[in-house]
Tab-separated table of C-alpha atoms and ligand atoms in Angstrom:
chain	number	residue	atom	x	y	z
A	1	MET	CA	0.000	0.000	0.000
A	2	THR	CA	1.287	3.478	-0.879
A	3	VAL	CA	2.622	5.426	2.081
A	4	ARG	CA	2.070	9.159	1.831
A	5	THR	CA	2.978	12.195	3.932
A	6	VAL	CA	-0.088	14.212	4.835
A	7	ILE	CA	-0.053	17.765	6.198
A	8	ALA	CA	-2.313	17.127	9.188
A	9	GLY	CA	-2.222	20.651	10.627
A	10	THR	CA	-0.740	24.096	10.132
A	11	GLY	CA	-0.055	27.003	12.480
A	12	SER	CA	1.582	30.389	12.478
A	13	TYR	CA	2.658	33.207	14.725
A	14	LEU	CA	3.338	36.890	14.055
A	15	PRO	CA	4.840	39.266	16.631
A	16	GLU	CA	2.500	42.079	17.711
A	17	LYS	CA	4.577	45.064	16.644
A	18	ILE	CA	3.749	46.353	13.138
A	19	LEU	CA	6.285	48.423	11.195
A	20	THR	CA	4.538	50.274	8.352
A	21	ASN	CA	5.996	51.873	5.242
A	22	ALA	CA	5.109	55.243	6.806
A	23	ASP	CA	7.343	54.313	9.799
A	24	LEU	CA	10.190	53.480	7.399
A	25	GLU	CA	9.771	56.817	5.600
A	26	LYS	CA	10.934	58.391	8.876
A	27	MET	CA	13.981	56.097	9.132
A	28	VAL	CA	15.491	56.036	5.608
A	29	ASP	CA	15.163	57.884	2.299
A	30	THR	CA	12.205	55.917	0.915
A	31	THR	CA	8.496	56.249	0.160
A	32	ASP	CA	5.416	54.099	0.601
A	33	GLU	CA	4.855	54.447	-3.147
A	34	TRP	CA	8.340	53.029	-3.981
A	35	ILE	CA	8.035	50.086	-1.572
A	36	VAL	CA	4.498	49.132	-2.674
A	37	SER	CA	5.138	49.484	-6.412
A	38	ARG	CA	8.507	47.601	-6.352
A	39	SER	CA	7.703	44.879	-3.819
A	40	GLY	CA	3.999	44.904	-2.848
A	41	ILE	CA	4.919	45.254	0.850
A	42	ARG	CA	2.823	47.592	3.049
A	43	GLU	CA	3.819	46.467	6.525
A	44	ARG	CA	5.849	43.839	8.359
A	45	ARG	CA	6.127	42.504	11.932
A	46	VAL	CA	9.034	43.019	14.320
A	47	ALA	CA	9.718	40.687	17.257
A	48	ALA	CA	9.764	42.157	20.768
A	49	PRO	CA	13.275	42.533	22.268
A	50	GLU	CA	12.757	39.538	24.562
A	51	GLN	CA	11.561	37.263	21.720
A	52	ALA	CA	13.947	34.972	19.834
A	53	THR	CA	13.290	32.634	16.911
A	54	SER	CA	12.474	29.608	19.108
A	55	ASP	CA	9.734	31.617	20.868
A	56	LEU	CA	7.991	32.431	17.586
A	57	ALA	CA	8.526	28.854	16.367
A	58	THR	CA	7.017	27.368	19.526
A	59	GLU	CA	3.831	29.464	19.228
A	60	ALA	CA	3.354	28.411	15.586
A	61	ALA	CA	4.021	24.757	16.495
A	62	ARG	CA	1.399	24.765	19.271
A	63	LYS	CA	-1.253	25.944	16.808
A	64	ALA	CA	-0.256	23.326	14.219
A	65	LEU	CA	-0.389	20.545	16.846
A	66	ASP	CA	-3.811	21.789	17.895
A	67	MET	CA	-5.192	21.746	14.334
A	68	ALA	CA	-3.755	18.264	13.759
A	69	GLY	CA	-5.204	16.986	17.042
A	70	SER	CA	-1.691	15.764	17.903
A	71	SER	CA	0.181	15.846	21.150
A	72	ALA	CA	3.802	16.996	21.453
A	73	ALA	CA	4.576	13.616	23.025
A	74	ASP	CA	3.722	11.922	19.684
A	75	LEU	CA	6.379	13.816	17.703
A	76	ASP	CA	9.270	11.766	16.326
A	77	LEU	CA	11.237	14.615	14.749
A	78	ILE	CA	11.360	18.429	14.774
A	79	ILE	CA	13.022	20.353	11.943
A	80	VAL	CA	13.402	24.128	12.171
A	81	ALA	CA	14.333	25.930	8.957
A	82	THR	CA	15.908	29.270	9.830
A	83	LEU	CA	18.767	31.604	8.992
A	84	SER	CA	18.290	33.518	12.244
A	85	PRO	CA	18.679	30.840	14.967
A	86	ASP	CA	18.639	31.682	18.698
A	87	HIS	CA	22.336	30.710	19.035
A	88	PHE	CA	25.260	29.409	16.938
A	89	PHE	CA	24.478	26.186	18.773
A	90	PRO	CA	22.626	24.250	20.045
A	91	SER	CA	19.879	24.115	17.462
A	92	THR	CA	16.689	26.166	17.654
A	93	ALA	CA	14.816	22.883	17.039
A	94	GLY	CA	16.151	21.521	20.342
A	95	LEU	CA	14.851	24.602	22.158
A	96	VAL	CA	11.430	24.140	20.540
A	97	GLN	CA	11.505	20.491	21.647
A	98	ARG	CA	12.152	21.676	25.221
A	99	ASN	CA	9.392	24.326	25.072
A	100	LEU	CA	6.839	21.819	23.779
A	101	GLY	CA	7.960	18.956	26.045
A	102	ALA	CA	8.330	16.779	22.925
A	103	PHE	CA	11.068	14.668	24.485
A	104	LYS	CA	10.710	11.649	22.176
A	105	ALA	CA	11.573	13.788	19.155
A	106	ALA	CA	14.955	14.090	17.446
A	107	ALA	CA	15.591	17.712	16.484
A	108	PHE	CA	17.793	19.675	14.130
A	109	ASP	CA	17.976	22.976	12.231
A	110	LEU	CA	18.198	23.387	8.493
A	111	GLU	CA	19.545	26.402	6.626
A	112	ALA	CA	18.350	26.968	3.089
A	113	ALA	CA	17.358	30.643	3.514
A	114	CYS	CA	13.931	31.424	2.050
A	115	THR	CA	13.653	27.894	0.580
A	116	GLY	CA	14.113	26.329	4.041
A	117	PHE	CA	10.499	25.243	4.545
A	118	ILE	CA	10.400	23.450	1.171
A	119	TYR	CA	13.659	21.679	2.110
A	120	ALA	CA	12.181	20.722	5.511
A	121	LEU	CA	9.005	19.387	3.872
A	122	SER	CA	11.085	17.329	1.448
A	123	ILE	CA	13.249	15.820	4.215
A	124	GLY	CA	10.236	15.148	6.451
A	125	ASP	CA	8.430	13.445	3.559
A	126	ALA	CA	11.477	11.239	2.871
A	127	PHE	CA	11.747	10.166	6.542
A	128	ILE	CA	8.050	9.236	6.588
A	129	ARG	CA	8.082	7.321	3.297
A	130	MET	CA	11.287	5.493	4.353
A	131	GLY	CA	9.397	4.298	7.416
A	132	SER	CA	11.701	6.021	9.923
A	133	TYR	CA	9.096	8.318	11.496
A	134	GLU	CA	5.308	8.810	11.616
A	135	ASN	CA	4.832	12.291	13.119
A	136	ILE	CA	7.085	15.194	12.192
A	137	LEU	CA	6.911	18.876	13.070
A	138	ILE	CA	8.445	21.192	10.474
A	139	ILE	CA	8.801	24.904	11.124
A	140	GLY	CA	10.052	27.945	9.239
A	141	ALA	CA	10.871	30.725	11.706
A	142	GLU	CA	12.856	33.950	11.583
A	143	VAL	CA	13.729	37.023	13.597
A	144	LEU	CA	15.381	38.556	10.549
A	145	THR	CA	15.016	42.138	11.742
A	146	ARG	CA	18.036	41.531	14.030
A	147	PHE	CA	20.278	41.024	10.950
A	148	ILE	CA	19.205	44.052	8.932
A	149	ASN	CA	21.184	47.227	8.350
A	150	TRP	CA	18.507	49.812	9.189
A	151	GLU	CA	20.467	52.439	7.225
A	152	ASP	CA	20.379	50.429	3.970
A	153	ARG	CA	17.104	51.352	2.239
A	154	SER	CA	17.571	48.659	-0.428
A	155	THR	CA	17.150	45.859	2.164
A	156	CYS	CA	15.600	47.241	5.364
A	157	VAL	CA	12.192	47.840	3.777
A	158	LEU	CA	11.839	44.210	2.672
A	159	PHE	CA	12.137	41.879	5.661
A	160	GLY	CA	9.995	40.922	8.641
A	161	ASP	CA	9.694	38.426	11.513
A	162	GLY	CA	7.333	35.469	11.958
A	163	ALA	CA	6.946	31.701	12.118
A	164	GLY	CA	4.873	29.003	10.422
A	165	ALA	CA	4.608	25.297	11.167
A	166	ALA	CA	3.125	22.082	9.815
A	167	ILE	CA	2.549	18.601	11.236
A	168	LEU	CA	3.494	15.833	8.803
A	169	ARG	CA	1.810	12.479	9.372
A	170	ARG	CA	2.132	9.051	7.776
A	171	GLU	CA	-1.005	7.879	5.977
A	172	GLU	CA	-1.529	4.661	4.028
A	173	GLY	CA	-3.511	4.079	0.883
A	174	GLY	CA	-5.115	7.498	0.460
A	175	GLU	CA	-4.935	9.908	-2.469
A	176	ARG	CA	-3.913	12.947	-0.468
A	177	GLY	CA	-0.453	13.971	0.660
A	178	VAL	CA	2.886	15.127	-0.733
A	179	LEU	CA	3.111	14.111	-4.424
A	180	SER	CA	6.653	15.336	-5.143
A	181	THR	CA	9.337	17.743	-3.955
A	182	HIS	CA	12.082	19.430	-5.979
A	183	LEU	CA	15.158	21.053	-4.409
A	184	HIS	CA	17.899	23.123	-6.059
A	185	CYS	CA	20.949	25.212	-5.182
A	186	ASP	CA	23.584	27.155	-7.123
A	187	GLY	CA	26.409	27.936	-4.705
A	188	ARG	CA	28.240	29.903	-7.389
A	189	LEU	CA	25.725	32.691	-6.763
A	190	ALA	CA	26.076	32.663	-2.947
A	191	GLU	CA	27.324	36.233	-2.649
A	192	LEU	CA	24.307	37.744	-4.417
A	193	LEU	CA	22.435	37.417	-1.120
A	194	TYR	CA	24.291	36.879	2.156
A	195	ALA	CA	25.405	38.118	5.538
A	196	PRO	CA	29.203	37.916	5.243
A	197	GLY	CA	30.333	38.265	8.850
A	198	GLY	CA	29.863	36.997	12.372
A	199	VAL	CA	30.711	33.324	11.940
A	200	SER	CA	33.879	31.481	10.743
A	201	ARG	CA	34.813	33.418	7.576
A	202	ILE	CA	34.794	36.796	9.335
A	203	PRO	CA	34.510	36.112	13.073
A	204	PRO	CA	32.894	38.621	15.426
A	205	SER	CA	35.074	41.675	16.111
A	206	HIS	CA	34.520	45.362	16.767
A	207	GLU	CA	35.570	46.088	13.183
A	208	MET	CA	33.093	43.525	11.827
A	209	ILE	CA	30.265	45.169	13.797
A	210	ASP	CA	31.348	48.701	12.768
A	211	GLN	CA	31.144	47.613	9.116
A	212	LYS	CA	27.778	45.892	9.772
A	213	LEU	CA	29.113	42.730	8.124
A	214	ASN	CA	26.616	40.623	10.095
A	215	THR	CA	23.687	42.145	8.170
A	216	VAL	CA	21.936	41.117	4.947
A	217	ARG	CA	23.522	42.192	1.621
A	218	MET	CA	21.445	41.646	-1.481
A	219	GLN	CA	21.763	42.408	-5.166
A	220	GLY	CA	17.973	42.547	-5.499
A	221	ASN	CA	17.812	43.349	-9.172
A	222	GLU	CA	19.993	40.354	-10.195
A	223	ILE	CA	18.105	38.030	-7.862
A	224	PHE	CA	14.763	39.188	-9.219
A	225	LYS	CA	15.643	38.036	-12.752
A	226	ILE	CA	17.104	34.704	-11.624
A	227	ALA	CA	14.112	34.058	-9.314
A	228	VAL	CA	11.562	34.493	-12.108
A	229	THR	CA	13.499	32.119	-14.405
A	230	LYS	CA	14.283	29.431	-11.808
A	231	LEU	CA	10.730	29.414	-10.435
A	232	ARG	CA	9.365	28.941	-13.947
A	233	GLU	CA	11.783	26.019	-14.447
A	234	VAL	CA	10.890	24.339	-11.147
A	235	VAL	CA	7.150	24.684	-11.874
A	236	GLU	CA	7.736	22.952	-15.215
A	237	GLU	CA	9.835	20.236	-13.522
A	238	THR	CA	7.033	19.618	-10.992
A	239	LEU	CA	4.321	19.375	-13.645
A	240	GLU	CA	6.441	17.029	-15.771
A	241	LYS	CA	7.352	14.749	-12.853
A	242	ASN	CA	3.643	14.318	-12.030
A	243	GLY	CA	2.433	14.081	-15.635
A	244	LEU	CA	0.273	17.188	-15.132
A	245	THR	CA	-0.430	20.455	-16.952
A	246	GLU	CA	-1.154	23.974	-15.642
A	247	GLU	CA	-4.904	23.211	-15.538
A	248	ASP	CA	-4.306	20.533	-12.894
A	249	ILE	CA	-2.937	23.009	-10.332
A	250	ASP	CA	-5.671	24.405	-8.082
A	251	PHE	CA	-3.748	26.635	-5.705
A	252	LEU	CA	-0.355	28.362	-5.454
A	253	VAL	CA	1.415	29.055	-2.151
A	254	PRO	CA	4.492	31.044	-3.191
A	255	HIS	CA	7.394	32.484	-1.250
A	256	GLN	CA	6.450	36.028	-0.294
A	257	ALA	CA	9.417	38.175	-1.369
A	258	ASN	CA	7.936	40.312	-4.085
A	259	LEU	CA	4.414	40.602	-5.537
A	260	ARG	CA	5.787	40.917	-9.080
A	261	ILE	CA	7.678	37.594	-8.758
A	262	ILE	CA	4.491	35.941	-7.406
A	263	GLN	CA	2.449	37.314	-10.323
A	264	ALA	CA	4.999	35.982	-12.824
A	265	THR	CA	4.696	32.435	-11.409
A	266	ALA	CA	0.877	32.673	-11.311
A	267	LYS	CA	0.893	33.769	-14.961
A	268	ARG	CA	3.049	30.768	-15.934
A	269	LEU	CA	0.420	28.528	-14.295
A	270	ASN	CA	-2.534	30.447	-15.831
A	271	LEU	CA	-3.854	30.827	-12.291
A	272	PRO	CA	-6.103	33.787	-11.446
A	273	MET	CA	-4.854	35.677	-8.370
A	274	GLU	CA	-7.806	34.399	-6.288
A	275	LYS	CA	-6.063	30.983	-6.477
A	276	VAL	CA	-2.793	32.436	-5.160
A	277	VAL	CA	-1.988	33.237	-1.531
A	278	VAL	CA	-0.567	36.736	-1.117
A	279	THR	CA	0.598	37.792	2.341
A	280	VAL	CA	3.646	39.834	1.289
A	281	ASP	CA	1.633	43.050	1.757
A	282	ARG	CA	1.105	42.244	5.466
A	283	HIS	CA	4.179	40.143	6.326
A	284	GLY	CA	7.006	41.384	4.077
A	285	ASN	CA	9.686	38.793	3.339
A	286	THR	CA	9.966	36.474	6.354
A	287	SER	CA	12.437	34.106	4.620
A	288	ALA	CA	11.901	30.488	5.800
A	289	ALA	CA	8.692	31.500	7.594
A	290	SER	CA	7.066	32.935	4.497
A	291	VAL	CA	5.654	29.793	2.840
A	292	PRO	CA	4.226	28.206	6.035
A	293	LEU	CA	2.785	31.580	7.119
A	294	ALA	CA	1.065	31.905	3.736
A	295	LEU	CA	-0.099	28.269	3.821
A	296	ASP	CA	-1.637	28.656	7.278
A	297	ASP	CA	-3.313	31.897	6.186
A	298	ALA	CA	-5.009	30.131	3.249
A	299	VAL	CA	-5.899	26.982	5.220
A	300	ARG	CA	-7.513	28.902	8.092
A	301	ALA	CA	-9.426	31.109	5.633
A	302	GLY	CA	-10.871	27.916	4.084
A	303	ARG	CA	-9.425	28.814	0.673
A	304	ILE	CA	-7.703	25.458	0.126
A	305	LYS	CA	-10.242	22.662	-0.366
A	306	SER	CA	-9.931	18.927	0.151
A	307	GLY	CA	-8.635	17.331	-3.052
A	308	ASP	CA	-6.948	20.532	-4.316
A	309	ARG	CA	-3.514	20.174	-5.870
A	310	VAL	CA	-1.471	22.829	-4.050
A	311	LEU	CA	1.896	23.984	-5.378
A	312	LEU	CA	4.333	25.440	-2.857
A	313	GLU	CA	7.466	27.203	-4.134
A	314	ALA	CA	10.320	29.325	-2.818
A	315	PHE	CA	13.514	31.054	-3.846
A	316	GLY	CA	16.289	32.590	-1.737
A	317	GLY	CA	19.857	32.769	-0.485
A	318	GLY	CA	22.254	30.003	-1.479
A	319	LEU	CA	21.011	30.614	-4.055
A	320	THR	CA	18.374	27.981	-3.370
A	321	TRP	CA	14.986	27.293	-4.885
A	322	GLY	CA	12.425	24.519	-4.826
A	323	ALA	CA	8.827	23.381	-5.065
A	324	ALA	CA	6.476	20.836	-3.536
A	325	LEU	CA	3.180	19.532	-4.894
A	326	VAL	CA	0.633	18.458	-2.280
A	327	ARG	CA	-2.800	16.879	-2.757
A	328	TRP	CA	-4.859	18.447	0.025
B	1	LIG	N1	13.304	53.445	-1.536
B	1	LIG	C1	13.510	54.229	-2.598
B	1	LIG	N2	14.401	53.922	-3.577
B	1	LIG	C2	15.095	52.763	-3.435
B	1	LIG	C3	14.924	51.919	-2.342
B	1	LIG	C4	13.986	52.290	-1.355
B	1	LIG	N3	13.717	51.528	-0.277
B	1	LIG	N4	15.750	50.855	-2.475
B	1	LIG	C5	16.410	51.014	-3.635
B	1	LIG	N5	16.015	52.183	-4.215
B	1	LIG	C6	16.468	52.764	-5.489
B	1	LIG	C7	17.812	52.222	-5.923
B	1	LIG	O1	18.843	52.958	-5.316
B	1	LIG	C8	17.742	52.407	-7.424
B	1	LIG	O2	18.055	53.761	-7.721
B	1	LIG	P1	18.953	54.120	-8.989
B	1	LIG	O3	18.176	53.624	-10.185
B	1	LIG	O4	19.053	55.603	-8.900
B	1	LIG	O5	20.245	53.387	-8.780
B	1	LIG	C9	16.277	52.207	-7.773
B	1	LIG	O6	15.562	52.361	-6.523
B	1	LIG	C10	15.968	50.854	-8.387
B	1	LIG	O7	16.526	49.819	-7.573
B	1	LIG	P2	16.427	48.291	-7.986
B	1	LIG	O8	17.156	47.477	-6.964
B	1	LIG	O9	16.805	48.127	-9.416
B	1	LIG	O10	14.845	48.058	-7.851
B	1	LIG	P3	13.990	46.794	-8.225
B	1	LIG	O11	12.881	47.189	-9.094
B	1	LIG	O12	14.848	45.635	-8.666
B	1	LIG	O13	13.327	46.384	-6.820
B	1	LIG	C11	13.663	44.736	-5.066
B	1	LIG	C12	14.150	46.041	-5.728
B	1	LIG	C13	12.279	45.016	-4.478
B	1	LIG	C14	14.631	44.367	-3.981
B	1	LIG	C15	13.560	43.621	-6.127
B	1	LIG	O14	14.735	43.607	-6.904
B	1	LIG	C16	13.372	42.250	-5.518
B	1	LIG	O15	12.359	41.961	-4.907
B	1	LIG	N6	14.331	41.321	-5.744
B	1	LIG	C17	14.209	39.942	-5.337
B	1	LIG	C18	14.403	39.734	-3.885
B	1	LIG	C19	14.327	38.261	-3.553
B	1	LIG	O16	13.511	37.533	-4.084
B	1	LIG	N7	15.197	37.767	-2.676
B	1	LIG	C20	15.254	36.353	-2.420
B	1	LIG	C21	14.604	35.975	-1.180
B	1	LIG	S1	15.324	36.719	0.254
B	1	LIG	C22	16.201	35.508	1.225
B	1	LIG	O17	16.491	34.418	0.825
B	1	LIG	C23	16.661	35.979	2.595
């Protein structure tokens, strides 16, 4: 009998503090008009000083467990996708395990920037289909605003904080579940989007901090072009692998970096925008948290229906990109 990985529940958490484009107009030389027309972003959330990534991740996980009707004690594995962990080590996933009291679960972090949640879904699906585990918690969580240069208008207007989670469960014989996942990376393009300092290449020092080398650098324009091309390719790869055409896709849950990139992928799939989740206006780019935040938004709004073929995709630092097709 076919073993499939089902998404049994989703959850998300956003910090309370809202930073609007009008707030940013007072901080750097920018305008609401520029930010909205170039990116689609109107506001983003900022974590409270006492909140770290594991705190946001834990809140999202609790909601996902609740929707799935699962208990933390049932979890076999916790994967946290993040590029803004609580510490160098130990993993943020271990801290989430502690917060939830999920002491049976193995736990590790995964770093694939904005594509992290798709990577986590792919790994979780493989563990379940191999027969290693039956209940897996995957989370994308970021407190990115701690790694932003608030004087750099080309990046500081784009990013926000948040967390999204999903419970993966083994199911036998049914139609629903993860149909395929597709992961990619081109390390030759690593420096188009990175935070150069603060770890082993350029260790922490006063000079490193003075030069703000621990903050995000991005060649947005270059990335924009590559993102549109690579996302089109990975959509085609997903359709081909499953013997499907555009008409077979019912819903798109894209990475929320830029409304224009989302519209380009929707156009490739001939999907009207009412079949596409857009949260970038409210959340900004929350990196690994963006796809699960958008997924939870659509699930809780009742927009994704049982039997729908849902395409999840993401693109980000690495450069990494990927997609997953799920029968809901
Ligand atoms: N306000 C006003 N003007 C600005 C701002 C700002 N906040 N930021 C840049 N500008 C100016 C630039 O200086 C430039 O001026 P110039 O022409 O005089 O030199 C002009 O606006 C155009 O800048 P571009 O960077 O070419 O603008 P673009 O249309 O490409 O939009 C953006 C920029 C929104 C960053 C877009 O390129 C983008 O979204 N790129 C993709 C980002 C992405 O997907 N990243 C991957 C995921 S992130 C992750 O993995 C962590």
